[in-house]
PDB file of C-alpha atoms and ligand atoms in Angstrom:
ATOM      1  CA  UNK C  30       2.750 -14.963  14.871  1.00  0.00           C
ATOM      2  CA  UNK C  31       3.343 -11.440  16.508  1.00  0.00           C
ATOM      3  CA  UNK C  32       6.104  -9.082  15.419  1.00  0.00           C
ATOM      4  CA  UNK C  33       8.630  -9.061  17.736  1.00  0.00           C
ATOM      5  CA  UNK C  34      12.353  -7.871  17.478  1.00  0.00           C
ATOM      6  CA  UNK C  35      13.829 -11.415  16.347  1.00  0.00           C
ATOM      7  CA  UNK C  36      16.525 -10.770  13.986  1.00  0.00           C
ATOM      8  CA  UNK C  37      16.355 -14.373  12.984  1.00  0.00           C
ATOM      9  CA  UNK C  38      14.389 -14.745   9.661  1.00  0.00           C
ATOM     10  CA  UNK C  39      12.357 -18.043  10.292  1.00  0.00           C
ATOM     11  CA  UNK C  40      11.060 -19.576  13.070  1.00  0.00           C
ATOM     12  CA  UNK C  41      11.244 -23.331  13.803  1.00  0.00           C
ATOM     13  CA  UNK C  42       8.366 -24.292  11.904  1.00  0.00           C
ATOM     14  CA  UNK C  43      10.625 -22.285   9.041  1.00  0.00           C
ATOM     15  CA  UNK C  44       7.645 -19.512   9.179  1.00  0.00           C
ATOM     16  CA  UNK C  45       8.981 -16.004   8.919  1.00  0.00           C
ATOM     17  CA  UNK C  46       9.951 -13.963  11.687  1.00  0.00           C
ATOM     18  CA  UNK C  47       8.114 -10.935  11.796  1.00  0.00           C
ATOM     19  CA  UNK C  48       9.358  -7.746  13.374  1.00  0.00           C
ATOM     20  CA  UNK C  49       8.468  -4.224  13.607  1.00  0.00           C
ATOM     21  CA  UNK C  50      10.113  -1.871  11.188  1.00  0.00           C
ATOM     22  CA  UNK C  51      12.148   0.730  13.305  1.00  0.00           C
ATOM     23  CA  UNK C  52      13.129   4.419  11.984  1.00  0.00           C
ATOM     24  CA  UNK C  53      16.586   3.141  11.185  1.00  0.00           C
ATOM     25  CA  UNK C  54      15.313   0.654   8.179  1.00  0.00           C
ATOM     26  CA  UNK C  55      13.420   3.542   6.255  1.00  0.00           C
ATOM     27  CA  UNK C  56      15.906   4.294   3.900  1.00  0.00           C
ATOM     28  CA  UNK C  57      15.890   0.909   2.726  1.00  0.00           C
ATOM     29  CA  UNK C  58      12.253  -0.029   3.168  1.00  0.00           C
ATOM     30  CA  UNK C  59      11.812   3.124   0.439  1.00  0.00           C
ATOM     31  CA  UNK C  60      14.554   1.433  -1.715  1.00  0.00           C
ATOM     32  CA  UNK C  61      13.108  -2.218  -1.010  1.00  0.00           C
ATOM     33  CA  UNK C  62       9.427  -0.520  -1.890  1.00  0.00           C
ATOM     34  CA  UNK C  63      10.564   1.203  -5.400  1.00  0.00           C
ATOM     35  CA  UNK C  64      12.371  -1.841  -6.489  1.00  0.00           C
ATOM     36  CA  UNK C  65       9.243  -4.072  -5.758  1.00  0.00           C
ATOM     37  CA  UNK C  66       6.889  -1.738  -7.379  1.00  0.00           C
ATOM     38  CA  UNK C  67       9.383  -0.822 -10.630  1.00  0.00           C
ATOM     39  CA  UNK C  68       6.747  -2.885 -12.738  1.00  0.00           C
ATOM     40  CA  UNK C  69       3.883  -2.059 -10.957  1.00  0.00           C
ATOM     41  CA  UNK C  70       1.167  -0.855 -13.798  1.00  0.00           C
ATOM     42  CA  UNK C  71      -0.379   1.905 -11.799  1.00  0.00           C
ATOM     43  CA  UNK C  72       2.972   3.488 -10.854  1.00  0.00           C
ATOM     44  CA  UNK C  73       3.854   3.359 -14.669  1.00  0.00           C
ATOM     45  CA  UNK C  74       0.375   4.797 -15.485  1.00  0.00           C
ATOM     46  CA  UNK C  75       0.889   7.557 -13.085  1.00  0.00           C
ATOM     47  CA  UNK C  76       4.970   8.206 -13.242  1.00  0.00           C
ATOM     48  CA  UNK C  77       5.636   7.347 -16.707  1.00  0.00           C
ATOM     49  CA  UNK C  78       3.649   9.763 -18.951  1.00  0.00           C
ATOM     50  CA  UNK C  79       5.423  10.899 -21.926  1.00  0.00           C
ATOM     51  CA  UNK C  80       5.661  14.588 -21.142  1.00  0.00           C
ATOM     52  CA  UNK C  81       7.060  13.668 -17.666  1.00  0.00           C
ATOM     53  CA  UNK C  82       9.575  16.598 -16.511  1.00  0.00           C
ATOM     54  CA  UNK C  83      12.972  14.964 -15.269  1.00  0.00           C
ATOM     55  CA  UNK C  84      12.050  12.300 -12.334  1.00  0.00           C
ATOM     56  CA  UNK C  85      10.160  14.430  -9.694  1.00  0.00           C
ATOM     57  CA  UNK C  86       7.713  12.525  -9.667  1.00  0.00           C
ATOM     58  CA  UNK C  87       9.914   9.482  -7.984  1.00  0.00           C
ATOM     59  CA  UNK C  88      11.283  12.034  -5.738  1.00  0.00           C
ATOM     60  CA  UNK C  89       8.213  13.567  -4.290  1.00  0.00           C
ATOM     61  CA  UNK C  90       6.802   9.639  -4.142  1.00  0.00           C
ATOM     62  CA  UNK C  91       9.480   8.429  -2.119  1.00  0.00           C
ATOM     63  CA  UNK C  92       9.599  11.474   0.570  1.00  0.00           C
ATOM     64  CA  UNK C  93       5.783  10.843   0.609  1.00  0.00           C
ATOM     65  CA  UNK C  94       6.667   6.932   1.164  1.00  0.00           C
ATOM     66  CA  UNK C  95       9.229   7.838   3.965  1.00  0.00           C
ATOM     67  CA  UNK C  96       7.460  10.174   6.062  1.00  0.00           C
ATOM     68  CA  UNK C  97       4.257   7.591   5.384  1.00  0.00           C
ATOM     69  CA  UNK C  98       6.395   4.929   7.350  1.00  0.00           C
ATOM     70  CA  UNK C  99       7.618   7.016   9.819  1.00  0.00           C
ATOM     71  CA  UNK C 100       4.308   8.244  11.074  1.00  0.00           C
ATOM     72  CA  UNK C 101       3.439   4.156  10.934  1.00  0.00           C
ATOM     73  CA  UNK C 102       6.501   3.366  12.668  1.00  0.00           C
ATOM     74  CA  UNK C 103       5.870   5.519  15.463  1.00  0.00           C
ATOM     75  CA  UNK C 104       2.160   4.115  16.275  1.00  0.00           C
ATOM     76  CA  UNK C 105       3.696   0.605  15.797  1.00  0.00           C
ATOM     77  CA  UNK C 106       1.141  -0.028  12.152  1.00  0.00           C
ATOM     78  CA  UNK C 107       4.409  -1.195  10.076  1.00  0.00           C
ATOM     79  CA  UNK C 108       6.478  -4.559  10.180  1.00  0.00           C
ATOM     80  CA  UNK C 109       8.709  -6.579   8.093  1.00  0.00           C
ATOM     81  CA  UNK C 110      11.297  -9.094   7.940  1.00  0.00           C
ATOM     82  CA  UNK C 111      14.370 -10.221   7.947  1.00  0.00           C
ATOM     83  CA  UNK C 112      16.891  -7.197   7.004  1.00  0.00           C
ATOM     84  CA  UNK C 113      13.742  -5.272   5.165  1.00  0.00           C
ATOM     85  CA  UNK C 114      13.063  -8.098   2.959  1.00  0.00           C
ATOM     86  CA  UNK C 115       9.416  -7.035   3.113  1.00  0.00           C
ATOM     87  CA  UNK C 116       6.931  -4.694   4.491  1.00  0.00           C
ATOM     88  CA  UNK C 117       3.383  -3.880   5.191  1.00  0.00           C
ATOM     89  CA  UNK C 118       1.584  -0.831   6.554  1.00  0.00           C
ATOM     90  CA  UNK C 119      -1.678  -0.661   8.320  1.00  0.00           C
ATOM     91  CA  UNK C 120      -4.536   1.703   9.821  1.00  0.00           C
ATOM     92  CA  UNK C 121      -6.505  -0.274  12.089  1.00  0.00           C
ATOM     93  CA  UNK C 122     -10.003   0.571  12.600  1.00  0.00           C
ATOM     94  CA  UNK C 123     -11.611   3.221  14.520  1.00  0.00           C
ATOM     95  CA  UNK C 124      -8.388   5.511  14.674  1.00  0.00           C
ATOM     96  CA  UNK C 125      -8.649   9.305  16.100  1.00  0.00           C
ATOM     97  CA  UNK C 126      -5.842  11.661  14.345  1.00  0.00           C
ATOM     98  CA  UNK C 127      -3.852  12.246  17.234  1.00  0.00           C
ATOM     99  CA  UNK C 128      -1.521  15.870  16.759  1.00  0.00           C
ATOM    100  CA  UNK C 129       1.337  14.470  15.007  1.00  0.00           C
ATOM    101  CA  UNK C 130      -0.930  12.887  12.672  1.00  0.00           C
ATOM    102  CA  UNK C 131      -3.024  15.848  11.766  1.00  0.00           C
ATOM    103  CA  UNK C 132       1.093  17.897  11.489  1.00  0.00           C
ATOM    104  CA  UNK C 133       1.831  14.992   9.098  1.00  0.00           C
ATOM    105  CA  UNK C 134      -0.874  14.844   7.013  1.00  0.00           C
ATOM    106  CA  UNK C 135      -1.382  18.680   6.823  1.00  0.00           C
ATOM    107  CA  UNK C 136       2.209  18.918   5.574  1.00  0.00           C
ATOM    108  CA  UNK C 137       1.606  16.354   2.655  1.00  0.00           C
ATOM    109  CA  UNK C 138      -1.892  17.696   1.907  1.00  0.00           C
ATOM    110  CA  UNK C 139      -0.354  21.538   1.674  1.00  0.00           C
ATOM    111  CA  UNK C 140       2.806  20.095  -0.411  1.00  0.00           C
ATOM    112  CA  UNK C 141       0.338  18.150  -2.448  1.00  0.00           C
ATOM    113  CA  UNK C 142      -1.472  21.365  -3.443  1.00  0.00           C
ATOM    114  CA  UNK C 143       1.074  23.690  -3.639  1.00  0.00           C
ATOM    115  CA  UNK C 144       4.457  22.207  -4.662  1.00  0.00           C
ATOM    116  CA  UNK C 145       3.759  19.168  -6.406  1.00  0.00           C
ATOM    117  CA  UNK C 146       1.634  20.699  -9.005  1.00  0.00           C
ATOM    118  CA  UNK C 147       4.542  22.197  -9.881  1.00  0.00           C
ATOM    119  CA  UNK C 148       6.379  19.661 -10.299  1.00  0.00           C
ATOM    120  CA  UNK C 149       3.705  17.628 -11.866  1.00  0.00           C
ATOM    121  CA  UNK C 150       3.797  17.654 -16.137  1.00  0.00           C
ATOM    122  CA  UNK C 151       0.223  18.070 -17.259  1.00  0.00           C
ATOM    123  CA  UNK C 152      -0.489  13.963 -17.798  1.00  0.00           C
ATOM    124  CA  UNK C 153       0.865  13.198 -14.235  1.00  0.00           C
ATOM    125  CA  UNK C 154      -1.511  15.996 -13.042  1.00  0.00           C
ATOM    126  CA  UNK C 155      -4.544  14.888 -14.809  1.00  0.00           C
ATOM    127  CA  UNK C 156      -3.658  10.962 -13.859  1.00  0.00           C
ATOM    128  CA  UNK C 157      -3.396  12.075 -10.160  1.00  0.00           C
ATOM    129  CA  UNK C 158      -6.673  14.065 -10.075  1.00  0.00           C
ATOM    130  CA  UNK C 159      -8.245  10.893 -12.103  1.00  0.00           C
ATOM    131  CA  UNK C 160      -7.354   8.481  -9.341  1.00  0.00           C
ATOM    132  CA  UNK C 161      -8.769  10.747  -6.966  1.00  0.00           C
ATOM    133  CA  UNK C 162     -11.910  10.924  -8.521  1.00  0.00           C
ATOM    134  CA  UNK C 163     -12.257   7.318  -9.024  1.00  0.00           C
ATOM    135  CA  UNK C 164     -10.818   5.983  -5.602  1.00  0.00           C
ATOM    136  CA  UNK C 165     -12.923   8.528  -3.633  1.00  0.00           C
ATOM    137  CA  UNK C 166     -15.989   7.108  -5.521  1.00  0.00           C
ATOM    138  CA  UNK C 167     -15.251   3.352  -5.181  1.00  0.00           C
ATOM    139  CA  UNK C 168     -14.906   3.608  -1.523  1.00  0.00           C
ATOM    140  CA  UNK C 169     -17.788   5.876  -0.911  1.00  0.00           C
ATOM    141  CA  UNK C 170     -19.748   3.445  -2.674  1.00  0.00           C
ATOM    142  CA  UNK C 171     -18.052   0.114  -1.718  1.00  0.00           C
ATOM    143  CA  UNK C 172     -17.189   0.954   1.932  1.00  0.00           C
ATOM    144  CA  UNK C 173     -19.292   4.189   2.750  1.00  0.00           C
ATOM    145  CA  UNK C 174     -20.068   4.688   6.402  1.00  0.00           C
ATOM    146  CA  UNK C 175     -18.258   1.214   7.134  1.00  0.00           C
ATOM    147  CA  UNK C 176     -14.580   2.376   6.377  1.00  0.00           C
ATOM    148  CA  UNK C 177     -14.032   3.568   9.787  1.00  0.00           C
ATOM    149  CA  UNK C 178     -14.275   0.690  11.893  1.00  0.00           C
ATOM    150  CA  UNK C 179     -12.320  -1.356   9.231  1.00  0.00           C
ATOM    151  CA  UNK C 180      -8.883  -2.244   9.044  1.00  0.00           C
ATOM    152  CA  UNK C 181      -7.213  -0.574   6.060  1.00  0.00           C
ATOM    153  CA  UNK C 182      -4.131  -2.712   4.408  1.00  0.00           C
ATOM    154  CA  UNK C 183      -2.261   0.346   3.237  1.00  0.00           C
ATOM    155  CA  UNK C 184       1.038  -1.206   1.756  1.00  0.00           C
ATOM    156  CA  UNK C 185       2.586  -4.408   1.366  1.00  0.00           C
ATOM    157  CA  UNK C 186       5.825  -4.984  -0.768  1.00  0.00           C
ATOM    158  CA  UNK C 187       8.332  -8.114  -1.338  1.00  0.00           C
ATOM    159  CA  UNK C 188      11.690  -6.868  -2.711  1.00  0.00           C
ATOM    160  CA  UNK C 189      11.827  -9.145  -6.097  1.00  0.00           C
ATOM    161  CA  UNK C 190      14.948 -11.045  -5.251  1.00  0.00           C
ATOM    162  CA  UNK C 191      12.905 -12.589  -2.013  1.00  0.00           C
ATOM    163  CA  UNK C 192       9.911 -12.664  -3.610  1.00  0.00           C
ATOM    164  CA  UNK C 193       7.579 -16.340  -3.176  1.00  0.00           C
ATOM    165  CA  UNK C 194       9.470 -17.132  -0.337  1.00  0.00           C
ATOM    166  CA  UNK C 195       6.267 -16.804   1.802  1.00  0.00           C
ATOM    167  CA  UNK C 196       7.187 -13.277   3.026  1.00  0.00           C
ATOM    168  CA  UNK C 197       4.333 -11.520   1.889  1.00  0.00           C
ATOM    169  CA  UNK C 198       1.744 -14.053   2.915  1.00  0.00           C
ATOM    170  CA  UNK C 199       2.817 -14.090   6.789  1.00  0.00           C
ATOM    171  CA  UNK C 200       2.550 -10.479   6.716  1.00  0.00           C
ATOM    172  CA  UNK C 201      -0.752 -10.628   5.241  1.00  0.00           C
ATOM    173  CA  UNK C 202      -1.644 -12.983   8.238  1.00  0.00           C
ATOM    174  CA  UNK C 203      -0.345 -11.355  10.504  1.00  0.00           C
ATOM    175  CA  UNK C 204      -2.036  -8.775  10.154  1.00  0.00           C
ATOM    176  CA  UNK C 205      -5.837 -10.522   9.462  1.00  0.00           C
ATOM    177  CA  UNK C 206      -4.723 -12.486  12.539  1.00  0.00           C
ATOM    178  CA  UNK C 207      -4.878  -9.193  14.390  1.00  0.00           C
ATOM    179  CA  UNK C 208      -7.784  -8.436  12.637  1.00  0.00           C
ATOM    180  CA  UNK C 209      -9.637 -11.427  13.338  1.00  0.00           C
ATOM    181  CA  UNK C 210      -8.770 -11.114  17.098  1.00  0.00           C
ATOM    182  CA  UNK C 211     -10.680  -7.807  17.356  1.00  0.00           C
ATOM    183  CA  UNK C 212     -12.892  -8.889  15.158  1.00  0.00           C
ATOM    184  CA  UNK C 213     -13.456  -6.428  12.613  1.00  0.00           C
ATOM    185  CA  UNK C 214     -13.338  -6.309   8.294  1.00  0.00           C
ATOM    186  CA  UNK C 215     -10.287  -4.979   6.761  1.00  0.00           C
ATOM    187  CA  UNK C 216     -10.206  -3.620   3.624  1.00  0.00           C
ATOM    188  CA  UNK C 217      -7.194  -3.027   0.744  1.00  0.00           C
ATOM    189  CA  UNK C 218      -6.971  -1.468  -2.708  1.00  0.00           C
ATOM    190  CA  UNK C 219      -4.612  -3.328  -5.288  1.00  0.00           C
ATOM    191  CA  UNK C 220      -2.721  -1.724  -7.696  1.00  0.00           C
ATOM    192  CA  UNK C 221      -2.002  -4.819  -9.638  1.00  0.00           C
ATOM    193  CA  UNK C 222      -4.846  -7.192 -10.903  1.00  0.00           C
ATOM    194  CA  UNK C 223      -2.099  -9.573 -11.272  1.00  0.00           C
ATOM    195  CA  UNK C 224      -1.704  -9.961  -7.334  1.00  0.00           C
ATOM    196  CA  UNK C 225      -5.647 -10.730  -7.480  1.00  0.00           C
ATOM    197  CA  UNK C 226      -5.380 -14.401  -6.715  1.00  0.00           C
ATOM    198  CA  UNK C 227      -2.653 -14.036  -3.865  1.00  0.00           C
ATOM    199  CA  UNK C 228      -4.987 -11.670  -2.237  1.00  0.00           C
ATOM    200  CA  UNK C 229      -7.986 -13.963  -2.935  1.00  0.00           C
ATOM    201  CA  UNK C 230      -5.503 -16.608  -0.951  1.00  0.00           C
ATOM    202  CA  UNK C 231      -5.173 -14.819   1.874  1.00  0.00           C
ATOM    203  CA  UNK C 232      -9.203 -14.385   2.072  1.00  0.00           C
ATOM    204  CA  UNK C 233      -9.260 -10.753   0.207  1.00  0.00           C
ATOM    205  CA  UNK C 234     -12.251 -10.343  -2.566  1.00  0.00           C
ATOM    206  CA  UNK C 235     -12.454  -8.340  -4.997  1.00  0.00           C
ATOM    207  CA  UNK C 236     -15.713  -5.747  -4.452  1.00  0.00           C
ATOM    208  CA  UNK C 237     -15.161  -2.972  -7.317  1.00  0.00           C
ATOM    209  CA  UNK C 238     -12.789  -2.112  -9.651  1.00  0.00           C
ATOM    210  CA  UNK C 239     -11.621   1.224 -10.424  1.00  0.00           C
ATOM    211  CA  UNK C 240     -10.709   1.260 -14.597  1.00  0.00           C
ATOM    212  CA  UNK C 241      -7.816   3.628 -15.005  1.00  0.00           C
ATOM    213  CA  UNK C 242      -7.117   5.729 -18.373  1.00  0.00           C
ATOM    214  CA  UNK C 243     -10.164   4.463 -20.267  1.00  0.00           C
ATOM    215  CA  UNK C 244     -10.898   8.074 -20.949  1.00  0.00           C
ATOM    216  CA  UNK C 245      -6.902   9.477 -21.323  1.00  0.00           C
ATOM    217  CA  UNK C 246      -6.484  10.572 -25.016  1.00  0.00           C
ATOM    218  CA  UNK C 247      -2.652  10.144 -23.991  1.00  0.00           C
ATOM    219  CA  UNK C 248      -3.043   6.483 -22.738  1.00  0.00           C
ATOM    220  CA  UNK C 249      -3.160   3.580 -25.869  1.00  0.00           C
ATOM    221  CA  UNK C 250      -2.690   0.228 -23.438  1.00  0.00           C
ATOM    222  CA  UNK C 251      -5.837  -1.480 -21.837  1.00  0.00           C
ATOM    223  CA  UNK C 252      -7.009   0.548 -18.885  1.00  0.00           C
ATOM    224  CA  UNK C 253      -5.099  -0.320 -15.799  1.00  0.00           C
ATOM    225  CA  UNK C 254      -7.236  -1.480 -13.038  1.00  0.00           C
ATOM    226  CA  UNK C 255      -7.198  -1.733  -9.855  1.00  0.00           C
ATOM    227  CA  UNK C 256      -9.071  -3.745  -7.071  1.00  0.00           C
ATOM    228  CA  UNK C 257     -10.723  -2.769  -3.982  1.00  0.00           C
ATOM    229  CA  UNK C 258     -10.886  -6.067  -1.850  1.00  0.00           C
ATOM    230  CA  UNK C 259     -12.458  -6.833   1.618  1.00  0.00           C
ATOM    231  CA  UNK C 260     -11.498  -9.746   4.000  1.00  0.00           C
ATOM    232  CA  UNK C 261     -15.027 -10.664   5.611  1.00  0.00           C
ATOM    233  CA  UNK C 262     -14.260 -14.044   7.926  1.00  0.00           C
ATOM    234  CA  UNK C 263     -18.502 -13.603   7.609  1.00  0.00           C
ATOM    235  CA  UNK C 264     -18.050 -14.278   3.494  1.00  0.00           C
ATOM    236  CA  UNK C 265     -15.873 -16.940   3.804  1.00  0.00           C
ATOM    237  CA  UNK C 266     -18.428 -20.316   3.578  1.00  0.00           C
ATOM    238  CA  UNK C 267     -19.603 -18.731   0.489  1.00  0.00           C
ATOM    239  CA  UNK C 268     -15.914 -18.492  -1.438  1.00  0.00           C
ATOM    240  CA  UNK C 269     -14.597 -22.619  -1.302  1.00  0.00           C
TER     241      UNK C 269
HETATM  242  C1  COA M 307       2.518  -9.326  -4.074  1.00  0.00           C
HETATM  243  C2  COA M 307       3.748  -9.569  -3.219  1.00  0.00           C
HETATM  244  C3  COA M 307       3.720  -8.610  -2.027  1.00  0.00           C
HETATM  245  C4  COA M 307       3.759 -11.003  -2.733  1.00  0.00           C
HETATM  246  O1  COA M 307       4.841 -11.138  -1.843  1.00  0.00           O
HETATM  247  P1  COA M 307       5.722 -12.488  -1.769  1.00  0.00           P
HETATM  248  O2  COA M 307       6.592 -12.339  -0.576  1.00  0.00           O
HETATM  249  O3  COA M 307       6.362 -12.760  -3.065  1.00  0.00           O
HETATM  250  O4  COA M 307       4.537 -13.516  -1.527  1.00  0.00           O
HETATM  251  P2  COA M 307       4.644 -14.983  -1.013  1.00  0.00           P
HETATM  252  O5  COA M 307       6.007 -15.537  -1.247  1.00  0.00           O
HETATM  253  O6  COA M 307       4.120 -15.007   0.365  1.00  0.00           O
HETATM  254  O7  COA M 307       3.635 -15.673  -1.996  1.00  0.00           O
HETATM  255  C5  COA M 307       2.641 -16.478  -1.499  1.00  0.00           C
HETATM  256  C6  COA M 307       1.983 -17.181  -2.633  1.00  0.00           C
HETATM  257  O8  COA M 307       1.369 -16.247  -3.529  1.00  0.00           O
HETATM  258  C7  COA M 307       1.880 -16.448  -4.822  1.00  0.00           C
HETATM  259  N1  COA M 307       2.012 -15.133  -5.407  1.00  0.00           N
HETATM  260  C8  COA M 307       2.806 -14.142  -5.020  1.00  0.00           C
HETATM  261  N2  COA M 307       2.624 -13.076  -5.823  1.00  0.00           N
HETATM  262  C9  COA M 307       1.689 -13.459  -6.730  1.00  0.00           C
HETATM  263  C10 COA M 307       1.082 -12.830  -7.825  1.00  0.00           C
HETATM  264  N3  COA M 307       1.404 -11.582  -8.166  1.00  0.00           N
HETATM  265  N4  COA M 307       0.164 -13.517  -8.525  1.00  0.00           N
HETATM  266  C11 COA M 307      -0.167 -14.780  -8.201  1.00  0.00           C
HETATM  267  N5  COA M 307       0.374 -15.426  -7.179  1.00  0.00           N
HETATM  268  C12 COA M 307       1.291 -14.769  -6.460  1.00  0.00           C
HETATM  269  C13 COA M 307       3.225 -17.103  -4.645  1.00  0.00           C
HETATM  270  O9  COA M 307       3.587 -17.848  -5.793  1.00  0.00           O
HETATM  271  C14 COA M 307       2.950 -17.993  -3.468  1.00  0.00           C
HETATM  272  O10 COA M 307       2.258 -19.129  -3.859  1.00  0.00           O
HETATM  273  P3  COA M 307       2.659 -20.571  -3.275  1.00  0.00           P
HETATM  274  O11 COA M 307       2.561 -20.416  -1.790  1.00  0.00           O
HETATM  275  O12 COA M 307       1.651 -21.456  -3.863  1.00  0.00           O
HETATM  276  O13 COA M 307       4.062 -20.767  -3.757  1.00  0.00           O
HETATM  277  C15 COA M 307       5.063  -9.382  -4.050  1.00  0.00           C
HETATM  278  O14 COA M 307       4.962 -10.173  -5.212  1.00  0.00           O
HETATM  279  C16 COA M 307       5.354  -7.957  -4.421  1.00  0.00           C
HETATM  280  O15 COA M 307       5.936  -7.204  -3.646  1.00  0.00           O
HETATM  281  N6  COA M 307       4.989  -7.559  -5.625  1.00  0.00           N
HETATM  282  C17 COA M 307       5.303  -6.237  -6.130  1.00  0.00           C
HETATM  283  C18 COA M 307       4.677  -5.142  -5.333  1.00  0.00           C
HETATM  284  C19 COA M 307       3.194  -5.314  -5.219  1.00  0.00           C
HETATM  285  O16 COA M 307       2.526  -5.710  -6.171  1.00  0.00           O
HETATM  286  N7  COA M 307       2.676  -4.984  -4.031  1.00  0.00           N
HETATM  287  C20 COA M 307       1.265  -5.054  -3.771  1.00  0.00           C
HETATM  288  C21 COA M 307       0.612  -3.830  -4.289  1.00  0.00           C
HETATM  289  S1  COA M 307      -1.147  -3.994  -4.152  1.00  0.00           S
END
């Protein structure tokens, strides 16, 4: 199935229709993101500390979000469906920063350093720098000199009242179909071990797992973990 600008929602076969996401749905897609991720545990571990200072950082999460798609919008790497039901993000392989890149990322990486800190309370701060850490270590590791010539799943998000309807899962194959056609690995890191076995589904596996808040003196739940999981079409005798 390739995104096109159908505005009908399923095809004959009653698959979804996928279609790209255009700079006039980001205002929603940011809504249709938050609402999907409101119980996400790795947004609560990082948003939701106790000494968190009003809701900054929501705010600076959803510019970040909305200038994220809009850079992906412009280089065609985001689609949905329907009337922003759903949406995923992607990086294929082997990308060169072009200018507006480098502007865009040089913006968030200078706002990052100098006026999110702060805006940051001290737990957020010491959260953020943990990930950081720990997700620069698990890819190194995991991926290492591979990660460039993979495909990189950056987001994918159902709004909950059109959740299991299947929307999530064609955009998933749409893009491993793309994938699979240039014949590459792609690559994804899940914030959620409960969305483990949909991934697994859709021919993801799980190859480390990044423990968060094992070591926060200000964290008392189990440590939130997330997954970094590889589609390899190579792998896939050895999973059934
Ligand atoms: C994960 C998510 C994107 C799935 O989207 P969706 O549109 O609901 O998925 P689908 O309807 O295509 O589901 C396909 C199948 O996976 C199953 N599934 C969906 N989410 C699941 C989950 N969290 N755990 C186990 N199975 C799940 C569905 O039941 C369905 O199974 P079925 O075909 O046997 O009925 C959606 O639940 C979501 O947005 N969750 C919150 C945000 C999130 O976690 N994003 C991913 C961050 S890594």
């Amino acid at each position: 199935m390739s995104p096109d600008l159908d505005r009908k929602e399923t095809t004959m076969d009653h698959s979804p229709v996928i279609r790209k996401l255009r700079f006039v749905d980001i205002p929603k897609a940011v809504r249709m993101i938050v609402a999907a991720m409101e119980n996400d545990p790795t947004i609560h571990y990082f948003r939701d500390t106790s000494d968190a200072k009003a809701d900054y950082w929501q705010k600076k999460w959803k510019y970040n979000m909305a200038i994220i798609l809009a850079n992906a919008i412009r280089k065609d790497e985001a689609w949905t469906v329907g009337d922003v039901y759903a949406c995923l993000v992607f990086e294929p392989a082997d990308q060169t920063e072009d200018i507006l890149d480098k502007l865009v990322y040089g913006m968030l990486r200078i706002f990052n350093r100098t006026v999110a800190p702060q805006l940051y309370s001290r737990q957020q701060k010491r959260r953020g720098a943990e990930w950081k850490v720990k997700s620069e270590e698990a890819i190194r590791v995991t991926l290492g000199g591979r990660k460039r010539s993979m495909w990189y799943l950056a987001e994918l998000a159902t709004h909950p009242d059109h959740q299991g309807h299947g929307f999530g899962s064609a955009l998933v194959r749409s893009f491993t179909e793309r994938v699979d056609k240039h014949g590459g690995l792609s690559w994804l890191m899940s914030s959620n071990i409960e969305n483990t076995a949909f991934y697994n589904s859709l021919g993801f596996i799980t190859k480390a797992e990044i423990p968060l808040g094992d070591s926060d003196p200000d964290w008392h739940g189990p440590p939130v973990v997330n997954s970094l999981m590889i589609r390899d079409v190579s792998e896939k005798e050895t999973l059934v």
